[in-house]
Every structure is written in C-alpha cells, then in structure tokens.
PDB file of C-alpha atoms in Angstrom:
ATOM      1  CA  ALA A 537     -21.540  -6.872 -37.055  1.00  0.00           C
ATOM      2  CA  GLN A 538     -19.586  -9.421 -35.101  1.00  0.00           C
ATOM      3  CA  THR A 539     -18.523  -8.498 -31.582  1.00  0.00           C
ATOM      4  CA  VAL A 540     -16.187 -10.154 -29.113  1.00  0.00           C
ATOM      5  CA  THR A 541     -16.536  -9.581 -25.375  1.00  0.00           C
ATOM      6  CA  GLN A 542     -13.965 -10.318 -22.707  1.00  0.00           C
ATOM      7  CA  SER A 543     -15.601  -9.576 -19.382  1.00  0.00           C
ATOM      8  CA  GLN A 544     -12.479  -9.880 -17.220  1.00  0.00           C
ATOM      9  CA  PRO A 545     -10.164  -6.872 -17.609  1.00  0.00           C
ATOM     10  CA  GLU A 546      -7.663  -8.434 -15.197  1.00  0.00           C
ATOM     11  CA  MET A 547      -6.985 -11.879 -13.793  1.00  0.00           C
ATOM     12  CA  SER A 548      -4.274 -13.325 -11.595  1.00  0.00           C
ATOM     13  CA  VAL A 549      -3.090 -16.861 -10.960  1.00  0.00           C
ATOM     14  CA  GLN A 550      -0.548 -18.528  -8.722  1.00  0.00           C
ATOM     15  CA  GLU A 551       2.367 -20.159 -10.457  1.00  0.00           C
ATOM     16  CA  ALA A 552       1.605 -23.819 -11.293  1.00  0.00           C
ATOM     17  CA  GLU A 553      -2.135 -23.273 -10.870  1.00  0.00           C
ATOM     18  CA  THR A 554      -4.862 -23.215 -13.529  1.00  0.00           C
ATOM     19  CA  VAL A 555      -6.723 -20.156 -14.770  1.00  0.00           C
ATOM     20  CA  THR A 556      -9.611 -19.716 -17.202  1.00  0.00           C
ATOM     21  CA  LEU A 557     -10.131 -16.589 -19.290  1.00  0.00           C
ATOM     22  CA  SER A 558     -13.633 -15.914 -20.593  1.00  0.00           C
ATOM     23  CA  CYS A 559     -14.723 -14.842 -24.044  1.00  0.00           C
ATOM     24  CA  THR A 560     -18.132 -14.552 -25.660  1.00  0.00           C
ATOM     25  CA  TYR A 561     -18.965 -13.461 -29.169  1.00  0.00           C
ATOM     26  CA  ASP A 562     -21.956 -12.502 -31.229  1.00  0.00           C
ATOM     27  CA  THR A 563     -22.444 -13.617 -34.817  1.00  0.00           C
ATOM     28  CA  SER A 564     -25.069 -14.828 -37.253  1.00  0.00           C
ATOM     29  CA  GLU A 565     -22.512 -16.759 -39.304  1.00  0.00           C
ATOM     30  CA  SER A 566     -22.301 -20.530 -39.065  1.00  0.00           C
ATOM     31  CA  ASP A 567     -18.757 -20.955 -40.364  1.00  0.00           C
ATOM     32  CA  TYR A 568     -16.008 -19.077 -38.576  1.00  0.00           C
ATOM     33  CA  TYR A 569     -12.779 -19.350 -36.621  1.00  0.00           C
ATOM     34  CA  LEU A 570     -11.868 -18.321 -33.099  1.00  0.00           C
ATOM     35  CA  PHE A 571      -8.428 -17.476 -31.775  1.00  0.00           C
ATOM     36  CA  TRP A 572      -6.602 -16.558 -28.618  1.00  0.00           C
ATOM     37  CA  TYR A 573      -3.611 -14.251 -28.989  1.00  0.00           C
ATOM     38  CA  LYS A 574      -1.071 -13.392 -26.296  1.00  0.00           C
ATOM     39  CA  GLN A 575       0.578  -9.966 -26.135  1.00  0.00           C
ATOM     40  CA  PRO A 576       3.517  -9.750 -23.704  1.00  0.00           C
ATOM     41  CA  PRO A 577       5.094  -6.388 -22.776  1.00  0.00           C
ATOM     42  CA  SER A 578       7.221  -6.636 -25.924  1.00  0.00           C
ATOM     43  CA  ARG A 579       3.965  -5.885 -27.757  1.00  0.00           C
ATOM     44  CA  GLN A 580       4.332  -8.845 -30.112  1.00  0.00           C
ATOM     45  CA  MET A 581       1.047 -10.607 -30.940  1.00  0.00           C
ATOM     46  CA  ILE A 582       1.511 -14.347 -30.529  1.00  0.00           C
ATOM     47  CA  LEU A 583      -1.074 -16.878 -31.673  1.00  0.00           C
ATOM     48  CA  VAL A 584      -1.822 -19.203 -28.745  1.00  0.00           C
ATOM     49  CA  ILE A 585      -4.603 -21.421 -30.033  1.00  0.00           C
ATOM     50  CA  ARG A 586      -7.170 -21.671 -32.809  1.00  0.00           C
ATOM     51  CA  GLN A 587     -10.615 -23.305 -33.048  1.00  0.00           C
ATOM     52  CA  GLU A 588     -12.668 -24.016 -36.145  1.00  0.00           C
ATOM     53  CA  ALA A 589     -16.377 -23.596 -35.468  1.00  0.00           C
ATOM     54  CA  TYR A 590     -17.298 -26.737 -37.397  1.00  0.00           C
ATOM     55  CA  LYS A 591     -15.172 -28.874 -35.092  1.00  0.00           C
ATOM     56  CA  GLN A 592     -16.850 -30.097 -31.945  1.00  0.00           C
ATOM     57  CA  GLN A 593     -13.598 -31.177 -30.325  1.00  0.00           C
ATOM     58  CA  ASN A 594     -11.948 -28.511 -28.224  1.00  0.00           C
ATOM     59  CA  ALA A 595      -8.510 -27.404 -29.408  1.00  0.00           C
ATOM     60  CA  THR A 596      -5.475 -28.092 -27.224  1.00  0.00           C
ATOM     61  CA  GLU A 597      -1.905 -26.823 -27.444  1.00  0.00           C
ATOM     62  CA  ASN A 598       0.296 -28.153 -24.640  1.00  0.00           C
ATOM     63  CA  ARG A 599      -0.790 -26.295 -21.466  1.00  0.00           C
ATOM     64  CA  PHE A 600      -3.434 -24.280 -23.328  1.00  0.00           C
ATOM     65  CA  SER A 601      -6.906 -25.581 -24.079  1.00  0.00           C
ATOM     66  CA  VAL A 602     -10.251 -24.080 -24.934  1.00  0.00           C
ATOM     67  CA  ASN A 603     -13.837 -24.744 -23.946  1.00  0.00           C
ATOM     68  CA  PHE A 604     -15.818 -23.986 -27.084  1.00  0.00           C
ATOM     69  CA  GLN A 605     -19.576 -23.836 -26.602  1.00  0.00           C
ATOM     70  CA  LYS A 606     -20.992 -22.971 -30.023  1.00  0.00           C
ATOM     71  CA  ALA A 607     -24.641 -22.695 -28.978  1.00  0.00           C
ATOM     72  CA  ALA A 608     -23.716 -20.384 -26.123  1.00  0.00           C
ATOM     73  CA  LYS A 609     -21.186 -18.518 -28.311  1.00  0.00           C
ATOM     74  CA  SER A 610     -18.567 -18.958 -25.655  1.00  0.00           C
ATOM     75  CA  PHE A 611     -14.850 -19.588 -26.148  1.00  0.00           C
ATOM     76  CA  SER A 612     -12.852 -19.685 -22.917  1.00  0.00           C
ATOM     77  CA  LEU A 613      -9.120 -20.306 -22.605  1.00  0.00           C
ATOM     78  CA  LYS A 614      -7.704 -22.533 -19.898  1.00  0.00           C
ATOM     79  CA  ILE A 615      -4.051 -22.272 -18.952  1.00  0.00           C
ATOM     80  CA  SER A 616      -2.773 -25.167 -16.883  1.00  0.00           C
ATOM     81  CA  ASP A 617       0.388 -25.236 -14.780  1.00  0.00           C
ATOM     82  CA  SER A 618       0.752 -21.459 -15.148  1.00  0.00           C
ATOM     83  CA  GLN A 619       4.262 -20.117 -15.591  1.00  0.00           C
ATOM     84  CA  LEU A 620       5.731 -16.674 -15.026  1.00  0.00           C
ATOM     85  CA  GLY A 621       6.170 -16.330 -18.778  1.00  0.00           C
ATOM     86  CA  ASP A 622       2.410 -16.608 -19.242  1.00  0.00           C
ATOM     87  CA  ALA A 623       1.952 -13.113 -17.820  1.00  0.00           C
ATOM     88  CA  ALA A 624       0.602 -10.981 -20.666  1.00  0.00           C
ATOM     89  CA  MET A 625      -2.491  -9.494 -22.237  1.00  0.00           C
ATOM     90  CA  TYR A 626      -4.695 -12.157 -23.803  1.00  0.00           C
ATOM     91  CA  PHE A 627      -7.004 -11.307 -26.664  1.00  0.00           C
ATOM     92  CA  CYS A 628      -9.875 -13.398 -27.938  1.00  0.00           C
ATOM     93  CA  ALA A 629     -10.556 -12.940 -31.659  1.00  0.00           C
ATOM     94  CA  TYR A 630     -13.192 -13.936 -34.195  1.00  0.00           C
ATOM     95  CA  ARG A 631     -12.856 -14.373 -37.918  1.00  0.00           C
ATOM     96  CA  GLY A 632     -15.693 -15.138 -40.298  1.00  0.00           C
ATOM     97  CA  ASN A 633     -16.274 -13.403 -43.601  1.00  0.00           C
ATOM     98  CA  THR A 634     -14.749 -10.254 -42.193  1.00  0.00           C
ATOM     99  CA  PRO A 635     -11.223  -9.571 -40.993  1.00  0.00           C
ATOM    100  CA  LEU A 636     -10.235 -10.537 -37.484  1.00  0.00           C
ATOM    101  CA  VAL A 637     -12.271  -8.892 -34.709  1.00  0.00           C
ATOM    102  CA  PHE A 638     -10.673  -8.633 -31.258  1.00  0.00           C
ATOM    103  CA  GLY A 639     -11.998  -8.353 -27.743  1.00  0.00           C
ATOM    104  CA  LYS A 640     -10.591  -5.711 -25.401  1.00  0.00           C
ATOM    105  CA  GLY A 641      -8.299  -8.179 -23.698  1.00  0.00           C
ATOM    106  CA  THR A 642      -7.623  -9.654 -20.280  1.00  0.00           C
ATOM    107  CA  ARG A 643      -4.427  -8.802 -18.434  1.00  0.00           C
ATOM    108  CA  LEU A 644      -3.091 -11.933 -16.753  1.00  0.00           C
ATOM    109  CA  SER A 645      -0.670 -11.695 -13.839  1.00  0.00           C
ATOM    110  CA  VAL A 646       1.194 -14.738 -12.583  1.00  0.00           C
ATOM    111  CA  ILE A 647       2.180 -14.717  -8.926  1.00  0.00           C
ATOM    112  CA  ALA A 648       5.342 -16.556  -7.925  1.00  0.00           C
TER     113      ALA A 648
ATOM    114  CA  ASN B 479      11.601 -17.668 -42.856  1.00  0.00           C
ATOM    115  CA  ALA B 480      11.415 -14.105 -41.602  1.00  0.00           C
ATOM    116  CA  GLY B 481       8.204 -13.036 -39.949  1.00  0.00           C
ATOM    117  CA  VAL B 482       6.189  -9.935 -40.656  1.00  0.00           C
ATOM    118  CA  MET B 483       8.561  -6.979 -40.584  1.00  0.00           C
ATOM    119  CA  GLN B 484       7.397  -3.545 -39.564  1.00  0.00           C
ATOM    120  CA  ASN B 485       9.449  -0.394 -39.456  1.00  0.00           C
ATOM    121  CA  PRO B 486      10.104   1.841 -37.824  1.00  0.00           C
ATOM    122  CA  ARG B 487       9.521   0.356 -34.377  1.00  0.00           C
ATOM    123  CA  HIS B 488       8.986   3.808 -32.919  1.00  0.00           C
ATOM    124  CA  LEU B 489       8.022   6.963 -34.763  1.00  0.00           C
ATOM    125  CA  VAL B 490       7.673  10.451 -33.331  1.00  0.00           C
ATOM    126  CA  ARG B 491       5.938  13.149 -35.321  1.00  0.00           C
ATOM    127  CA  ARG B 492       4.828  16.678 -34.528  1.00  0.00           C
ATOM    128  CA  ARG B 493       1.258  17.676 -35.137  1.00  0.00           C
ATOM    129  CA  GLY B 494       0.664  18.380 -38.810  1.00  0.00           C
ATOM    130  CA  GLN B 495       3.477  16.180 -40.098  1.00  0.00           C
ATOM    131  CA  GLU B 496       3.068  13.001 -42.124  1.00  0.00           C
ATOM    132  CA  ALA B 497       3.664   9.497 -40.783  1.00  0.00           C
ATOM    133  CA  ARG B 498       4.599   6.563 -43.007  1.00  0.00           C
ATOM    134  CA  LEU B 499       4.506   3.083 -41.564  1.00  0.00           C
ATOM    135  CA  ARG B 500       5.950   0.155 -43.502  1.00  0.00           C
ATOM    136  CA  CYS B 501       5.092  -3.517 -43.454  1.00  0.00           C
ATOM    137  CA  SER B 502       6.730  -6.408 -45.278  1.00  0.00           C
ATOM    138  CA  PRO B 503       4.559  -9.525 -45.065  1.00  0.00           C
ATOM    139  CA  MET B 504       5.880 -13.008 -44.522  1.00  0.00           C
ATOM    140  CA  LYS B 505       7.278 -14.684 -47.601  1.00  0.00           C
ATOM    141  CA  GLY B 506       4.481 -16.189 -49.638  1.00  0.00           C
ATOM    142  CA  HIS B 507       1.778 -14.097 -47.999  1.00  0.00           C
ATOM    143  CA  SER B 508      -0.256 -11.916 -50.320  1.00  0.00           C
ATOM    144  CA  HIS B 509      -2.828 -10.617 -47.845  1.00  0.00           C
ATOM    145  CA  VAL B 510      -2.016  -7.706 -45.536  1.00  0.00           C
ATOM    146  CA  TYR B 511      -4.070  -6.216 -42.716  1.00  0.00           C
ATOM    147  CA  TRP B 512      -3.504  -3.075 -40.655  1.00  0.00           C
ATOM    148  CA  TYR B 513      -4.767  -2.712 -37.099  1.00  0.00           C
ATOM    149  CA  ARG B 514      -4.565   0.121 -34.562  1.00  0.00           C
ATOM    150  CA  GLN B 515      -4.230  -0.394 -30.836  1.00  0.00           C
ATOM    151  CA  LEU B 516      -4.923   2.428 -28.416  1.00  0.00           C
ATOM    152  CA  PRO B 517      -3.540   2.138 -24.857  1.00  0.00           C
ATOM    153  CA  GLU B 518      -5.307  -0.542 -22.804  1.00  0.00           C
ATOM    154  CA  GLU B 519      -7.501  -1.456 -25.783  1.00  0.00           C
ATOM    155  CA  GLY B 520      -7.779  -4.340 -28.189  1.00  0.00           C
ATOM    156  CA  LEU B 521      -6.734  -4.127 -31.794  1.00  0.00           C
ATOM    157  CA  LYS B 522      -9.141  -2.361 -34.150  1.00  0.00           C
ATOM    158  CA  PHE B 523      -9.245  -3.331 -37.806  1.00  0.00           C
ATOM    159  CA  MET B 524      -8.368  -0.594 -40.253  1.00  0.00           C
ATOM    160  CA  VAL B 525      -7.789  -1.986 -43.742  1.00  0.00           C
ATOM    161  CA  TYR B 526      -7.280  -5.233 -45.661  1.00  0.00           C
ATOM    162  CA  LEU B 527      -5.222  -5.296 -48.845  1.00  0.00           C
ATOM    163  CA  GLN B 528      -4.009  -7.726 -51.434  1.00  0.00           C
ATOM    164  CA  LYS B 529      -1.336  -6.871 -53.954  1.00  0.00           C
ATOM    165  CA  GLU B 530      -2.366  -3.602 -55.635  1.00  0.00           C
ATOM    166  CA  ASN B 531      -5.927  -3.833 -54.312  1.00  0.00           C
ATOM    167  CA  ILE B 532      -7.789  -2.557 -51.272  1.00  0.00           C
ATOM    168  CA  ILE B 533     -10.256  -5.270 -50.323  1.00  0.00           C
ATOM    169  CA  ASP B 534     -11.840  -3.785 -47.198  1.00  0.00           C
ATOM    170  CA  GLU B 535     -11.187  -0.340 -45.770  1.00  0.00           C
ATOM    171  CA  SER B 536     -14.226  -0.161 -43.533  1.00  0.00           C
ATOM    172  CA  GLY B 537     -12.086   0.583 -40.468  1.00  0.00           C
ATOM    173  CA  MET B 538     -10.095   3.414 -41.983  1.00  0.00           C
ATOM    174  CA  PRO B 539     -10.883   7.005 -41.040  1.00  0.00           C
ATOM    175  CA  LYS B 540     -12.250   8.788 -44.087  1.00  0.00           C
ATOM    176  CA  GLU B 541      -9.712  11.568 -44.005  1.00  0.00           C
ATOM    177  CA  ARG B 542      -5.918  11.728 -43.658  1.00  0.00           C
ATOM    178  CA  PHE B 543      -5.402   7.941 -43.687  1.00  0.00           C
ATOM    179  CA  SER B 544      -4.465   5.879 -46.712  1.00  0.00           C
ATOM    180  CA  ALA B 545      -2.903   2.483 -47.374  1.00  0.00           C
ATOM    181  CA  GLU B 546      -1.307   0.757 -50.293  1.00  0.00           C
ATOM    182  CA  PHE B 547       0.275  -2.581 -51.098  1.00  0.00           C
ATOM    183  CA  PRO B 548       2.125  -2.211 -54.381  1.00  0.00           C
ATOM    184  CA  LYS B 549       3.144  -5.023 -56.673  1.00  0.00           C
ATOM    185  CA  GLU B 550       6.721  -4.605 -55.509  1.00  0.00           C
ATOM    186  CA  GLY B 551       7.750  -3.500 -52.045  1.00  0.00           C
ATOM    187  CA  PRO B 552       6.140  -3.242 -48.637  1.00  0.00           C
ATOM    188  CA  SER B 553       2.676  -2.170 -47.689  1.00  0.00           C
ATOM    189  CA  ILE B 554       2.512   1.453 -46.524  1.00  0.00           C
ATOM    190  CA  LEU B 555       0.092   3.026 -44.078  1.00  0.00           C
ATOM    191  CA  ARG B 556       0.187   6.775 -44.483  1.00  0.00           C
ATOM    192  CA  ILE B 557      -1.235   9.299 -42.061  1.00  0.00           C
ATOM    193  CA  GLN B 558      -1.261  12.892 -43.203  1.00  0.00           C
ATOM    194  CA  GLN B 559      -1.381  15.926 -40.908  1.00  0.00           C
ATOM    195  CA  VAL B 560      -1.142  13.828 -37.775  1.00  0.00           C
ATOM    196  CA  VAL B 561      -2.978  14.836 -34.608  1.00  0.00           C
ATOM    197  CA  ARG B 562      -2.417  13.757 -31.008  1.00  0.00           C
ATOM    198  CA  GLY B 563      -5.298  11.298 -31.253  1.00  0.00           C
ATOM    199  CA  ASP B 564      -3.354   9.333 -33.872  1.00  0.00           C
ATOM    200  CA  SER B 565      -0.867   8.273 -31.188  1.00  0.00           C
ATOM    201  CA  ALA B 566      -1.188   4.506 -30.963  1.00  0.00           C
ATOM    202  CA  ALA B 567       0.493   1.229 -31.849  1.00  0.00           C
ATOM    203  CA  TYR B 568      -0.112   0.222 -35.451  1.00  0.00           C
ATOM    204  CA  PHE B 569       0.127  -3.445 -36.271  1.00  0.00           C
ATOM    205  CA  CYS B 570       0.452  -5.127 -39.595  1.00  0.00           C
ATOM    206  CA  ALA B 571      -0.502  -8.759 -40.133  1.00  0.00           C
ATOM    207  CA  SER B 572      -0.296 -11.064 -43.115  1.00  0.00           C
ATOM    208  CA  SER B 573      -1.777 -14.348 -44.230  1.00  0.00           C
ATOM    209  CA  PRO B 574      -1.290 -16.625 -47.237  1.00  0.00           C
ATOM    210  CA  SER B 575      -4.953 -16.694 -48.189  1.00  0.00           C
ATOM    211  CA  SER B 576      -8.309 -15.410 -47.110  1.00  0.00           C
ATOM    212  CA  TYR B 577     -10.346 -15.780 -44.011  1.00  0.00           C
ATOM    213  CA  ASN B 578      -9.551 -19.270 -42.823  1.00  0.00           C
ATOM    214  CA  SER B 579      -5.830 -18.634 -42.317  1.00  0.00           C
ATOM    215  CA  PRO B 580      -4.540 -17.314 -39.009  1.00  0.00           C
ATOM    216  CA  LEU B 581      -2.921 -13.916 -39.146  1.00  0.00           C
ATOM    217  CA  HIS B 582       0.760 -13.498 -38.413  1.00  0.00           C
ATOM    218  CA  PHE B 583       1.519 -10.167 -36.786  1.00  0.00           C
ATOM    219  CA  GLY B 584       4.500  -7.878 -36.887  1.00  0.00           C
ATOM    220  CA  ASN B 585       5.841  -6.226 -33.743  1.00  0.00           C
ATOM    221  CA  GLY B 586       4.024  -3.008 -34.449  1.00  0.00           C
ATOM    222  CA  THR B 587       5.002   0.624 -34.868  1.00  0.00           C
ATOM    223  CA  ARG B 588       4.370   2.912 -31.933  1.00  0.00           C
ATOM    224  CA  LEU B 589       3.460   6.345 -33.233  1.00  0.00           C
ATOM    225  CA  THR B 590       3.742   9.268 -30.850  1.00  0.00           C
ATOM    226  CA  VAL B 591       2.432  12.652 -31.928  1.00  0.00           C
ATOM    227  CA  THR B 592       3.796  15.573 -29.939  1.00  0.00           C
TER     228      THR B 592
END
C-alpha cells in the first residue's frame, strides 16, 4: 500500500522568508500524481500545487514550488516570501490507482 | 460554479443515535470520496462512489457505516449507533473523472458524539 510521510509536525518561518516542507512517499507504481493541500483554521482543504510523476519539470504556482525527486520518492514544498496568510496545516498527498492518500501534515506558523 | 457542498457544518449526536452527513458534488462531477479526519491527523480515506455504485470501500469500518450516491440527490454518509470514537471531521470530495483529476473538497462536517 502507498504511504506518505511528513517528518516535520511543526515548522515556523519569518514573514517574507522562505520555508521548505518535506514529504516522502512509498509506492511501486510508475504513474501517479502528487499534491500539496493547505488547511487553514477554517478547515477548508485548498489545493496548493500538483505534480505529475511523468513530468521531470518541477511544478510552480506563484510563490509555491516543489522539488520532486522521483528516484528518491521525495516531494518537498517551498514557500517563498512567506505571508501571514500562509499559516495553516499543509498536507502532502499521493494518488495512483487508489484514492488520494494523505500524510499526517505539517503545521506552519508564520512569524510577523 | 458552486463548490462541493456539505451539510450540516456541525452535527451533535448522543451515543446510540444515527448521523447522516450530506454531500453535493461540484456540477459535472460524478465521482465522490469521503474522508475522515481525527484531531491533529491527516485525512483517512473511507469510500469512493460513482452514481449508484460503490467503487472502493476499503477504508470504511465494517459495521455501522454506510454510504450511497443515488442517481438523484446528494451523497449520504450514514453512521448508525454512533460512539464517542466517531467524533471527527468528515470531508467529502469530488472529481470529474478518475484518478488523474485533483479532488475538490467541501468544508467538512464536524461530528461530535456526546
């Protein structure tokens, strides 16, 4: 079964600085998708960024980018120019031939 | 285009009662997923449905839990004879097709069992 591991339960970053959240996964599939979701205190699950495994180029969405290392099964999220509104739980997720599998999350605090 | 709608937002039940959670997927989406989130945990998959069919229920407890997605109307997650351990946030998500589409989530229903 596929598993997703987020080894950092909590992280903090100064406003305007850069932070990287780690994620590793385990799979025997060759074709799959990886996602980062943000969950603010409102509890809403917001899709931040998505990466197709067959694409070598790392996905980027404005201040959010990923470092996808397929051989290492690593999928980290980099947030640049952090803003107070970035404070939330961040979940890494994997989807292959099974429904979406989530990691346990990383709580990100942004310090003004 | 309305997003995934879940209701109620909060639901309080006493032990032994039934809980019914509703989910209306986004327009044009025929795939529905239910997830459960315990405090300080990630989301755990429960069940995947298409219209009138259960595709994957590998995450559903064998007893007391059931789900449906009828031809007309919302998807329903039903929990019979609730116990305190059922207290959690239950999220519904939908997608227009199968595994290569990102899931769009509702705001969840927080179930509290007293």
